Amino acid sequence: MDVSHILNSLNDAQRQAVTAEKGNLLVLAGAGSGKTRVLVHRIAWLIQIEGMAPAGILAVTFTNKAASEMRGRIEMLLGQPIGGMWVGTFHGLAHRLLRTHWQEAGLPEKFQILDSDDQLRLVKRLLHTLDLDEGKWPAKQCQWFINQQKDEGLRSTHLEHYGDDYNRTMLTVYQAYEQACERTGMVDFGELLLRAHELWLKNPGLLDYYQHRFSEILVDEFQDTNAIQYAWLRVLAGKRGHITVVGDDDQSIYGWRGARIENIQQFTRDFAPATLIRLEQNYRSTSTILKAANQLISNNAGRLGKELWTEGAEGEPISVYAAFNEQDEARFMVDQIEQWVRKGRRRDDCVILYRSNAQSRELEEAMLRVGMPYRIYGGFRFYERLEIRNAMAYLRLVANRDDDAAFERVINTPVRGIGNATIENLRIIAREQRVSLWQASQRAVAHGLLGARAAQNVGGFMNLINQLEEYSTEHELHLVVDYAIKQSGLIQHHEKEGGEKANSRLENLEELVNAAKAFAMETNANDSEPSNAERLAGFIDKAALDAGDAQADEHEDAVQMMTLHSAKGLEFPLVFIAGMEEGLFPHKMSADSLEGLEEERRLCYVGITRAMEKLYLCHAESRRLHGEENFSRPSRFIKEVPAELRQEVRMKGQINRATSWHDNAAAQASGAAGSGGGIRLGQRVRHPSFGEGVVLSCEGNGNNARIQINFDAVGGKWLVAAYARLEAL
Ligand code: ATP
Ligand code: MG
């Protein structure tokens, strides 16, 4: 059989992995070395050469997007569909199993998924019922506790409080939460995994079936599996199954969600005998980008250790842009992309990566201003929610009767006896007379083109909208929203629906009233007093923007935007990393512990290694975030990229600023933290008054060298190295 198309364009190590005899296999390799490619080719190999049925294969990827890409690539290699094969994320696969075997899993047939916002609201309600003070026991913290336990595979019955007040309270909340979910048939994300695991344990017959069926299991991004996912795989693979995993310890970025790098080390023990294959050639990036990534990540301790090389060109230096503020930063990136497009390149090839979702707003506005198409990945946002979209549709009709999309959305939501036939009639009239649905309705009612009942109901709907408008001219925005959600019947509709999901929809609608209040306050602070109609229009725009309605169509050539976390596994010729500032990236939540900091550094490594040709690192000297102005120093990660690989960019007309810190960058690692003082990053030290701690970072050199230390007793502190009287331990 001709297998050249599967084996061509693989290097020796890759080919070895693809053609390895059936058994357990671990491919451990750095970014862009072809791990995902190996998985795809191995699956094709198993089907074509080993003669396996696609249905016998289970592949796990990290995102749904990756899953559909993987399927596409395999089908391309094989030239045939692989319908029966299961490809998906852990959550997606667990969901599929539970939908099929809901009875065995002890779930109601129509169980509902609780997303993270829903979950938080439920926890809040429970705290209230339990009479716990939210000030003392923040809902977020309880939610986090619950998810953490589930990720470890622990139910409340598995836990002890050992008389500890904190544990006792958390446990009480967890128990109440479990009961509420059980009672209402709700399943959160962690529960999907936990139930799917229990499904195996409680139903040996079922497990046996799937063990026979999936004799080959393949997992991408293995470094980010958590305890419960690992356990699930282990049980499924059983004694007979074979499992191939690929991963990179340097790209483990979900420790905060329970991912365990140790799973990689444990793999060769738990799945013995297992073959280990390393890939060392990078095919993705220029040598400049690769060197930068290698250097950056070498600041982490306890790595499994690997060095990547490339035959690729040196490429351009890495550009660093110091912006005045976030607007300047956004404008700069948009400018660079415009130049790129002028050179005949595609927008699709550009990505802007950021640490926090909140950063996307400014970028979107900058793109909208110049009419640059863009697309944002990930993040299910408030204004995307069904109930919010419905409520907004009423407001949109108030602002503009000819908004057909809004009309279609709510003419019969909630149900008001306007059937499909009537709506279809209205569409026909609108099309024939070239008018909006609203105008069509007016004519239909006026000229008796509808049945009596339909005419009455359509008329009622139109009255409702007119009434809302009248109200809106005389009342504040949040009152208008409140009036709209009540008069439209949306509130009553969800109240009748009942259940946990409905509760959370009701709360979201209340939240919309708050959002309107906040919006009105903002606009009052900014501008001259806008009219009620202007304010309503502004609010509608804001919602559209937040819901991603301004985004490019699926097939349009558009700039990509996403968080660093969701960029895992992807690659782009042109990459911008925005917001490279201390406090933002590394994020302040993670910067106080060495593990947290190292995870942020891995995230930066992921970001840098997405770039194929050109990389920009941007930071702003001042930035407004969550309503506050912040002045931050540039991220230490910029300085961890060797100075000779970096180049500072300036925009025309930009005021010169001191660049000294950039040039000190190289000295930073070798200066204060160098061998001279015997102090290095990650080192344990003792301070005469603060006690023992760990060195988190160093800056500057000579007499100005500063060291950040996380002290066991007093937390993070910056000290001047020359005066710190530190003792290395
Ligand atoms: P990541 O760690 O970021 O997920 P990866 O190890 O999965 O990266 P791939 O995405 O599989 O790497 O491959 C990176 C790029 O290199 C892809 O564009 C891929 O097509 C290309 N590539 C991999 N191996 C080869 C090869 N032998 N010849 C040519 N191109 C290759
Ligand atoms: Mg990959």
PDB file of C-alpha atoms in Angstrom, residues 306-521:
ATOM      1  CA  LYS A 306      14.407  20.494  26.132  1.00  0.00           C
ATOM      2  CA  GLU A 307      15.932  22.831  23.647  1.00  0.00           C
ATOM      3  CA  LEU A 308      14.322  23.548  20.304  1.00  0.00           C
ATOM      4  CA  TRP A 309      16.174  24.360  17.133  1.00  0.00           C
ATOM      5  CA  THR A 310      15.105  25.404  13.681  1.00  0.00           C
ATOM      6  CA  GLU A 311      16.477  25.419  10.191  1.00  0.00           C
ATOM      7  CA  GLY A 312      14.318  28.459   9.529  1.00  0.00           C
ATOM      8  CA  ALA A 313      15.556  31.928   8.665  1.00  0.00           C
ATOM      9  CA  GLU A 314      16.669  34.379  11.308  1.00  0.00           C
ATOM     10  CA  GLY A 315      13.746  36.667  10.512  1.00  0.00           C
ATOM     11  CA  GLU A 316      13.037  40.127  11.828  1.00  0.00           C
ATOM     12  CA  PRO A 317      13.857  41.298  15.332  1.00  0.00           C
ATOM     13  CA  ILE A 318      11.099  41.278  17.908  1.00  0.00           C
ATOM     14  CA  SER A 319       9.517  44.714  18.057  1.00  0.00           C
ATOM     15  CA  VAL A 320       8.737  46.271  21.404  1.00  0.00           C
ATOM     16  CA  TYR A 321       6.291  49.139  21.480  1.00  0.00           C
ATOM     17  CA  ALA A 322       5.910  51.372  24.510  1.00  0.00           C
ATOM     18  CA  ALA A 323       2.533  53.067  24.205  1.00  0.00           C
ATOM     19  CA  PHE A 324       1.334  56.059  26.209  1.00  0.00           C
ATOM     20  CA  ASN A 325      -1.902  54.386  27.050  1.00  0.00           C
ATOM     21  CA  GLU A 326      -4.172  51.605  25.883  1.00  0.00           C
ATOM     22  CA  GLN A 327      -5.660  53.693  23.077  1.00  0.00           C
ATOM     23  CA  ASP A 328      -2.223  54.403  21.703  1.00  0.00           C
ATOM     24  CA  GLU A 329      -1.398  50.708  21.973  1.00  0.00           C
ATOM     25  CA  ALA A 330      -4.513  49.723  20.038  1.00  0.00           C
ATOM     26  CA  ARG A 331      -3.901  52.366  17.394  1.00  0.00           C
ATOM     27  CA  PHE A 332      -0.352  51.157  16.945  1.00  0.00           C
ATOM     28  CA  MET A 333      -1.419  47.585  16.332  1.00  0.00           C
ATOM     29  CA  VAL A 334      -4.148  48.586  13.922  1.00  0.00           C
ATOM     30  CA  ASP A 335      -1.559  50.689  12.074  1.00  0.00           C
ATOM     31  CA  GLN A 336       0.874  47.815  11.772  1.00  0.00           C
ATOM     32  CA  ILE A 337      -1.856  45.510  10.513  1.00  0.00           C
ATOM     33  CA  GLU A 338      -2.896  48.055   7.903  1.00  0.00           C
ATOM     34  CA  GLN A 339       0.676  48.169   6.656  1.00  0.00           C
ATOM     35  CA  TRP A 340       0.770  44.384   6.572  1.00  0.00           C
ATOM     36  CA  VAL A 341      -2.405  44.289   4.500  1.00  0.00           C
ATOM     37  CA  ARG A 342      -1.021  46.954   2.171  1.00  0.00           C
ATOM     38  CA  LYS A 343       1.857  44.582   1.463  1.00  0.00           C
ATOM     39  CA  GLY A 344      -0.709  42.124   0.156  1.00  0.00           C
ATOM     40  CA  ARG A 345      -0.910  39.930   3.249  1.00  0.00           C
ATOM     41  CA  ARG A 346      -4.073  38.644   4.869  1.00  0.00           C
ATOM     42  CA  ARG A 347      -5.740  39.904   8.034  1.00  0.00           C
ATOM     43  CA  ASP A 348      -6.483  36.283   8.942  1.00  0.00           C
ATOM     44  CA  ASP A 349      -2.767  35.851   9.444  1.00  0.00           C
ATOM     45  CA  CYS A 350      -2.657  38.410  12.248  1.00  0.00           C
ATOM     46  CA  VAL A 351      -3.580  37.758  15.836  1.00  0.00           C
ATOM     47  CA  ILE A 352      -3.713  40.026  18.851  1.00  0.00           C
ATOM     48  CA  LEU A 353      -3.261  38.157  22.113  1.00  0.00           C
ATOM     49  CA  TYR A 354      -4.050  39.499  25.550  1.00  0.00           C
ATOM     50  CA  ARG A 355      -4.010  38.298  29.124  1.00  0.00           C
ATOM     51  CA  SER A 356      -7.471  39.359  30.143  1.00  0.00           C
ATOM     52  CA  ASN A 357     -10.753  39.492  28.260  1.00  0.00           C
ATOM     53  CA  ALA A 358     -11.364  43.033  29.469  1.00  0.00           C
ATOM     54  CA  GLN A 359      -8.594  44.231  27.150  1.00  0.00           C
ATOM     55  CA  SER A 360     -10.485  43.310  24.010  1.00  0.00           C
ATOM     56  CA  ARG A 361     -12.879  46.245  24.292  1.00  0.00           C
ATOM     57  CA  GLU A 362     -10.386  48.971  23.491  1.00  0.00           C
ATOM     58  CA  LEU A 363      -9.032  46.939  20.588  1.00  0.00           C
ATOM     59  CA  GLU A 364     -12.474  46.383  19.140  1.00  0.00           C
ATOM     60  CA  GLU A 365     -13.214  50.054  19.243  1.00  0.00           C
ATOM     61  CA  ALA A 366      -9.964  50.896  17.502  1.00  0.00           C
ATOM     62  CA  MET A 367     -10.810  48.436  14.721  1.00  0.00           C
ATOM     63  CA  LEU A 368     -14.355  49.675  14.366  1.00  0.00           C
ATOM     64  CA  ARG A 369     -13.083  53.225  14.073  1.00  0.00           C
ATOM     65  CA  VAL A 370     -11.077  52.389  10.954  1.00  0.00           C
ATOM     66  CA  GLY A 371     -13.468  49.732   9.681  1.00  0.00           C
ATOM     67  CA  MET A 372     -11.045  46.854  10.053  1.00  0.00           C
ATOM     68  CA  PRO A 373     -12.847  43.493  10.178  1.00  0.00           C
ATOM     69  CA  TYR A 374     -11.998  41.436  13.243  1.00  0.00           C
ATOM     70  CA  ARG A 375     -13.096  38.313  15.029  1.00  0.00           C
ATOM     71  CA  ILE A 376     -12.910  37.473  18.704  1.00  0.00           C
ATOM     72  CA  TYR A 377     -12.627  33.926  19.962  1.00  0.00           C
ATOM     73  CA  GLY A 378     -13.925  32.523  23.186  1.00  0.00           C
ATOM     74  CA  GLY A 379     -15.631  34.061  26.150  1.00  0.00           C
ATOM     75  CA  PHE A 380     -19.381  33.692  26.327  1.00  0.00           C
ATOM     76  CA  ARG A 381     -20.409  37.174  27.206  1.00  0.00           C
ATOM     77  CA  PHE A 382     -23.259  38.685  29.106  1.00  0.00           C
ATOM     78  CA  TYR A 383     -24.868  40.338  26.098  1.00  0.00           C
ATOM     79  CA  GLU A 384     -24.732  37.082  24.145  1.00  0.00           C
ATOM     80  CA  ARG A 385     -27.165  35.423  26.486  1.00  0.00           C
ATOM     81  CA  LEU A 386     -30.531  34.473  25.105  1.00  0.00           C
ATOM     82  CA  GLU A 387     -32.603  36.395  27.641  1.00  0.00           C
ATOM     83  CA  ILE A 388     -30.449  39.492  27.309  1.00  0.00           C
ATOM     84  CA  ARG A 389     -30.651  39.391  23.540  1.00  0.00           C
ATOM     85  CA  ASN A 390     -34.422  39.141  23.811  1.00  0.00           C
ATOM     86  CA  ALA A 391     -34.644  42.078  26.168  1.00  0.00           C
ATOM     87  CA  MET A 392     -32.313  44.108  23.961  1.00  0.00           C
ATOM     88  CA  ALA A 393     -34.459  43.310  20.938  1.00  0.00           C
ATOM     89  CA  TYR A 394     -37.371  45.163  22.551  1.00  0.00           C
ATOM     90  CA  LEU A 395     -35.164  48.170  23.156  1.00  0.00           C
ATOM     91  CA  ARG A 396     -33.841  48.001  19.616  1.00  0.00           C
ATOM     92  CA  LEU A 397     -37.361  48.146  18.268  1.00  0.00           C
ATOM     93  CA  VAL A 398     -38.059  51.160  20.434  1.00  0.00           C
ATOM     94  CA  ALA A 399     -35.032  52.876  18.916  1.00  0.00           C
ATOM     95  CA  ASN A 400     -35.669  51.644  15.393  1.00  0.00           C
ATOM     96  CA  ARG A 401     -38.929  50.022  14.272  1.00  0.00           C
ATOM     97  CA  ASP A 402     -37.327  48.806  11.063  1.00  0.00           C
ATOM     98  CA  ASP A 403     -34.845  46.545  12.845  1.00  0.00           C
ATOM     99  CA  ASP A 404     -36.111  43.306  11.294  1.00  0.00           C
ATOM    100  CA  ALA A 405     -33.767  41.041  13.211  1.00  0.00           C
ATOM    101  CA  ALA A 406     -35.080  42.398  16.489  1.00  0.00           C
ATOM    102  CA  PHE A 407     -38.638  42.149  15.212  1.00  0.00           C
ATOM    103  CA  GLU A 408     -38.268  38.492  14.248  1.00  0.00           C
ATOM    104  CA  ARG A 409     -36.629  37.745  17.535  1.00  0.00           C
ATOM    105  CA  VAL A 410     -39.387  38.936  19.826  1.00  0.00           C
ATOM    106  CA  ILE A 411     -42.628  39.172  17.859  1.00  0.00           C
ATOM    107  CA  ASN A 412     -43.652  35.921  19.478  1.00  0.00           C
ATOM    108  CA  THR A 413     -41.257  35.789  22.423  1.00  0.00           C
ATOM    109  CA  PRO A 414     -42.718  35.360  24.904  1.00  0.00           C
ATOM    110  CA  VAL A 415     -45.494  33.507  23.143  1.00  0.00           C
ATOM    111  CA  ARG A 416     -48.387  35.819  22.301  1.00  0.00           C
ATOM    112  CA  GLY A 417     -50.331  33.744  19.803  1.00  0.00           C
ATOM    113  CA  ILE A 418     -48.581  34.896  16.645  1.00  0.00           C
ATOM    114  CA  GLY A 419     -47.863  31.708  14.738  1.00  0.00           C
ATOM    115  CA  ASN A 420     -45.361  30.909  12.032  1.00  0.00           C
ATOM    116  CA  ALA A 421     -47.982  31.269   9.316  1.00  0.00           C
ATOM    117  CA  THR A 422     -48.705  34.849  10.364  1.00  0.00           C
ATOM    118  CA  ILE A 423     -45.020  35.731  10.507  1.00  0.00           C
ATOM    119  CA  GLU A 424     -44.492  34.183   7.096  1.00  0.00           C
ATOM    120  CA  ASN A 425     -47.357  36.331   5.782  1.00  0.00           C
ATOM    121  CA  LEU A 426     -45.671  39.414   7.144  1.00  0.00           C
ATOM    122  CA  ARG A 427     -42.405  38.422   5.512  1.00  0.00           C
ATOM    123  CA  ILE A 428     -44.115  38.057   2.156  1.00  0.00           C
ATOM    124  CA  ILE A 429     -45.741  41.456   2.424  1.00  0.00           C
ATOM    125  CA  ALA A 430     -42.447  43.008   3.487  1.00  0.00           C
ATOM    126  CA  ARG A 431     -40.623  41.438   0.566  1.00  0.00           C
ATOM    127  CA  GLU A 432     -43.259  42.372  -1.997  1.00  0.00           C
ATOM    128  CA  GLN A 433     -43.674  45.928  -0.849  1.00  0.00           C
ATOM    129  CA  ARG A 434     -40.013  46.396   0.011  1.00  0.00           C
ATOM    130  CA  VAL A 435     -40.703  47.547   3.500  1.00  0.00           C
ATOM    131  CA  SER A 436     -39.605  46.440   6.950  1.00  0.00           C
ATOM    132  CA  LEU A 437     -41.533  43.821   8.893  1.00  0.00           C
ATOM    133  CA  TRP A 438     -42.834  46.552  11.143  1.00  0.00           C
ATOM    134  CA  GLN A 439     -44.267  48.482   8.231  1.00  0.00           C
ATOM    135  CA  ALA A 440     -45.612  45.292   6.745  1.00  0.00           C
ATOM    136  CA  SER A 441     -47.409  44.634  10.012  1.00  0.00           C
ATOM    137  CA  GLN A 442     -48.898  48.108  10.001  1.00  0.00           C
ATOM    138  CA  ARG A 443     -50.236  47.590   6.491  1.00  0.00           C
ATOM    139  CA  ALA A 444     -51.433  44.078   7.202  1.00  0.00           C
ATOM    140  CA  VAL A 445     -53.402  45.224  10.223  1.00  0.00           C
ATOM    141  CA  ALA A 446     -54.754  48.333   8.503  1.00  0.00           C
ATOM    142  CA  HIS A 447     -55.870  46.488   5.370  1.00  0.00           C
ATOM    143  CA  GLY A 448     -57.205  43.395   7.054  1.00  0.00           C
ATOM    144  CA  LEU A 449     -54.622  41.071   5.484  1.00  0.00           C
ATOM    145  CA  LEU A 450     -54.437  38.897   8.565  1.00  0.00           C
ATOM    146  CA  GLY A 451     -57.006  36.757  10.329  1.00  0.00           C
ATOM    147  CA  ALA A 452     -58.898  38.496  13.103  1.00  0.00           C
ATOM    148  CA  ARG A 453     -56.999  36.899  15.976  1.00  0.00           C
ATOM    149  CA  ALA A 454     -53.621  37.280  14.361  1.00  0.00           C
ATOM    150  CA  ALA A 455     -54.371  40.903  13.564  1.00  0.00           C
ATOM    151  CA  GLN A 456     -55.318  41.517  17.140  1.00  0.00           C
ATOM    152  CA  ASN A 457     -52.158  39.922  18.481  1.00  0.00           C
ATOM    153  CA  VAL A 458     -49.862  41.695  16.035  1.00  0.00           C
ATOM    154  CA  GLY A 459     -51.602  44.943  16.863  1.00  0.00           C
ATOM    155  CA  GLY A 460     -51.061  44.245  20.537  1.00  0.00           C
ATOM    156  CA  PHE A 461     -47.369  43.707  19.972  1.00  0.00           C
ATOM    157  CA  MET A 462     -47.064  46.984  18.079  1.00  0.00           C
ATOM    158  CA  ASN A 463     -48.908  48.816  20.820  1.00  0.00           C
ATOM    159  CA  LEU A 464     -46.485  47.394  23.326  1.00  0.00           C
ATOM    160  CA  ILE A 465     -43.485  48.775  21.445  1.00  0.00           C
ATOM    161  CA  ASN A 466     -45.122  52.179  21.001  1.00  0.00           C
ATOM    162  CA  GLN A 467     -45.954  52.249  24.666  1.00  0.00           C
ATOM    163  CA  LEU A 468     -42.343  51.430  25.557  1.00  0.00           C
ATOM    164  CA  GLU A 469     -41.157  54.281  23.430  1.00  0.00           C
ATOM    165  CA  GLU A 470     -43.500  56.709  25.072  1.00  0.00           C
ATOM    166  CA  TYR A 471     -42.271  55.590  28.462  1.00  0.00           C
ATOM    167  CA  SER A 472     -38.654  55.875  27.355  1.00  0.00           C
ATOM    168  CA  THR A 473     -38.914  59.564  26.490  1.00  0.00           C
ATOM    169  CA  GLU A 474     -39.782  60.458  30.049  1.00  0.00           C
ATOM    170  CA  HIS A 475     -37.825  58.006  32.168  1.00  0.00           C
ATOM    171  CA  GLU A 476     -34.288  57.163  33.000  1.00  0.00           C
ATOM    172  CA  LEU A 477     -32.629  54.393  31.050  1.00  0.00           C
ATOM    173  CA  HIS A 478     -32.607  51.746  33.770  1.00  0.00           C
ATOM    174  CA  LEU A 479     -36.301  52.349  34.418  1.00  0.00           C
ATOM    175  CA  VAL A 480     -36.956  51.898  30.735  1.00  0.00           C
ATOM    176  CA  VAL A 481     -35.134  48.581  30.756  1.00  0.00           C
ATOM    177  CA  ASP A 482     -37.030  47.504  33.823  1.00  0.00           C
ATOM    178  CA  TYR A 483     -40.305  48.523  32.213  1.00  0.00           C
ATOM    179  CA  ALA A 484     -39.406  46.683  28.993  1.00  0.00           C
ATOM    180  CA  ILE A 485     -38.572  43.364  30.611  1.00  0.00           C
ATOM    181  CA  LYS A 486     -41.774  43.472  32.644  1.00  0.00           C
ATOM    182  CA  GLN A 487     -44.249  44.823  30.103  1.00  0.00           C
ATOM    183  CA  SER A 488     -42.960  42.504  27.394  1.00  0.00           C
ATOM    184  CA  GLY A 489     -43.767  39.545  29.603  1.00  0.00           C
ATOM    185  CA  LEU A 490     -40.183  38.260  29.561  1.00  0.00           C
ATOM    186  CA  ILE A 491     -39.990  38.137  33.334  1.00  0.00           C
ATOM    187  CA  GLN A 492     -43.264  36.250  33.677  1.00  0.00           C
ATOM    188  CA  HIS A 493     -42.168  33.947  30.875  1.00  0.00           C
ATOM    189  CA  HIS A 494     -39.017  32.833  32.708  1.00  0.00           C
ATOM    190  CA  GLU A 495     -40.800  32.699  36.026  1.00  0.00           C
ATOM    191  CA  LYS A 496     -43.238  30.226  34.554  1.00  0.00           C
ATOM    192  CA  GLU A 497     -40.404  28.222  33.047  1.00  0.00           C
ATOM    193  CA  GLY A 498     -39.073  27.428  36.528  1.00  0.00           C
ATOM    194  CA  GLY A 499     -35.876  25.608  37.400  1.00  0.00           C
ATOM    195  CA  GLU A 500     -32.323  26.693  37.988  1.00  0.00           C
ATOM    196  CA  LYS A 501     -31.673  27.904  34.479  1.00  0.00           C
ATOM    197  CA  ALA A 502     -34.733  30.110  34.608  1.00  0.00           C
ATOM    198  CA  ASN A 503     -33.597  31.551  37.917  1.00  0.00           C
ATOM    199  CA  SER A 504     -30.341  32.537  36.451  1.00  0.00           C
ATOM    200  CA  ARG A 505     -32.066  34.066  33.427  1.00  0.00           C
ATOM    201  CA  LEU A 506     -34.197  36.157  35.749  1.00  0.00           C
ATOM    202  CA  GLU A 507     -31.122  37.333  37.573  1.00  0.00           C
ATOM    203  CA  ASN A 508     -29.455  38.214  34.316  1.00  0.00           C
ATOM    204  CA  LEU A 509     -32.401  40.347  33.377  1.00  0.00           C
ATOM    205  CA  GLU A 510     -32.110  42.152  36.691  1.00  0.00           C
ATOM    206  CA  GLU A 511     -28.441  42.548  35.973  1.00  0.00           C
ATOM    207  CA  LEU A 512     -29.337  44.229  32.708  1.00  0.00           C
ATOM    208  CA  VAL A 513     -31.173  46.897  34.663  1.00  0.00           C
ATOM    209  CA  ASN A 514     -28.001  47.465  36.700  1.00  0.00           C
ATOM    210  CA  ALA A 515     -25.911  47.567  33.559  1.00  0.00           C
ATOM    211  CA  ALA A 516     -28.183  50.288  32.201  1.00  0.00           C
ATOM    212  CA  LYS A 517     -27.787  52.279  35.387  1.00  0.00           C
ATOM    213  CA  ALA A 518     -23.997  51.990  35.219  1.00  0.00           C
ATOM    214  CA  PHE A 519     -24.011  52.934  31.564  1.00  0.00           C
ATOM    215  CA  ALA A 520     -26.065  56.057  32.210  1.00  0.00           C
ATOM    216  CA  MET A 521     -23.699  57.087  34.965  1.00  0.00           C
TER     217      MET A 521
END
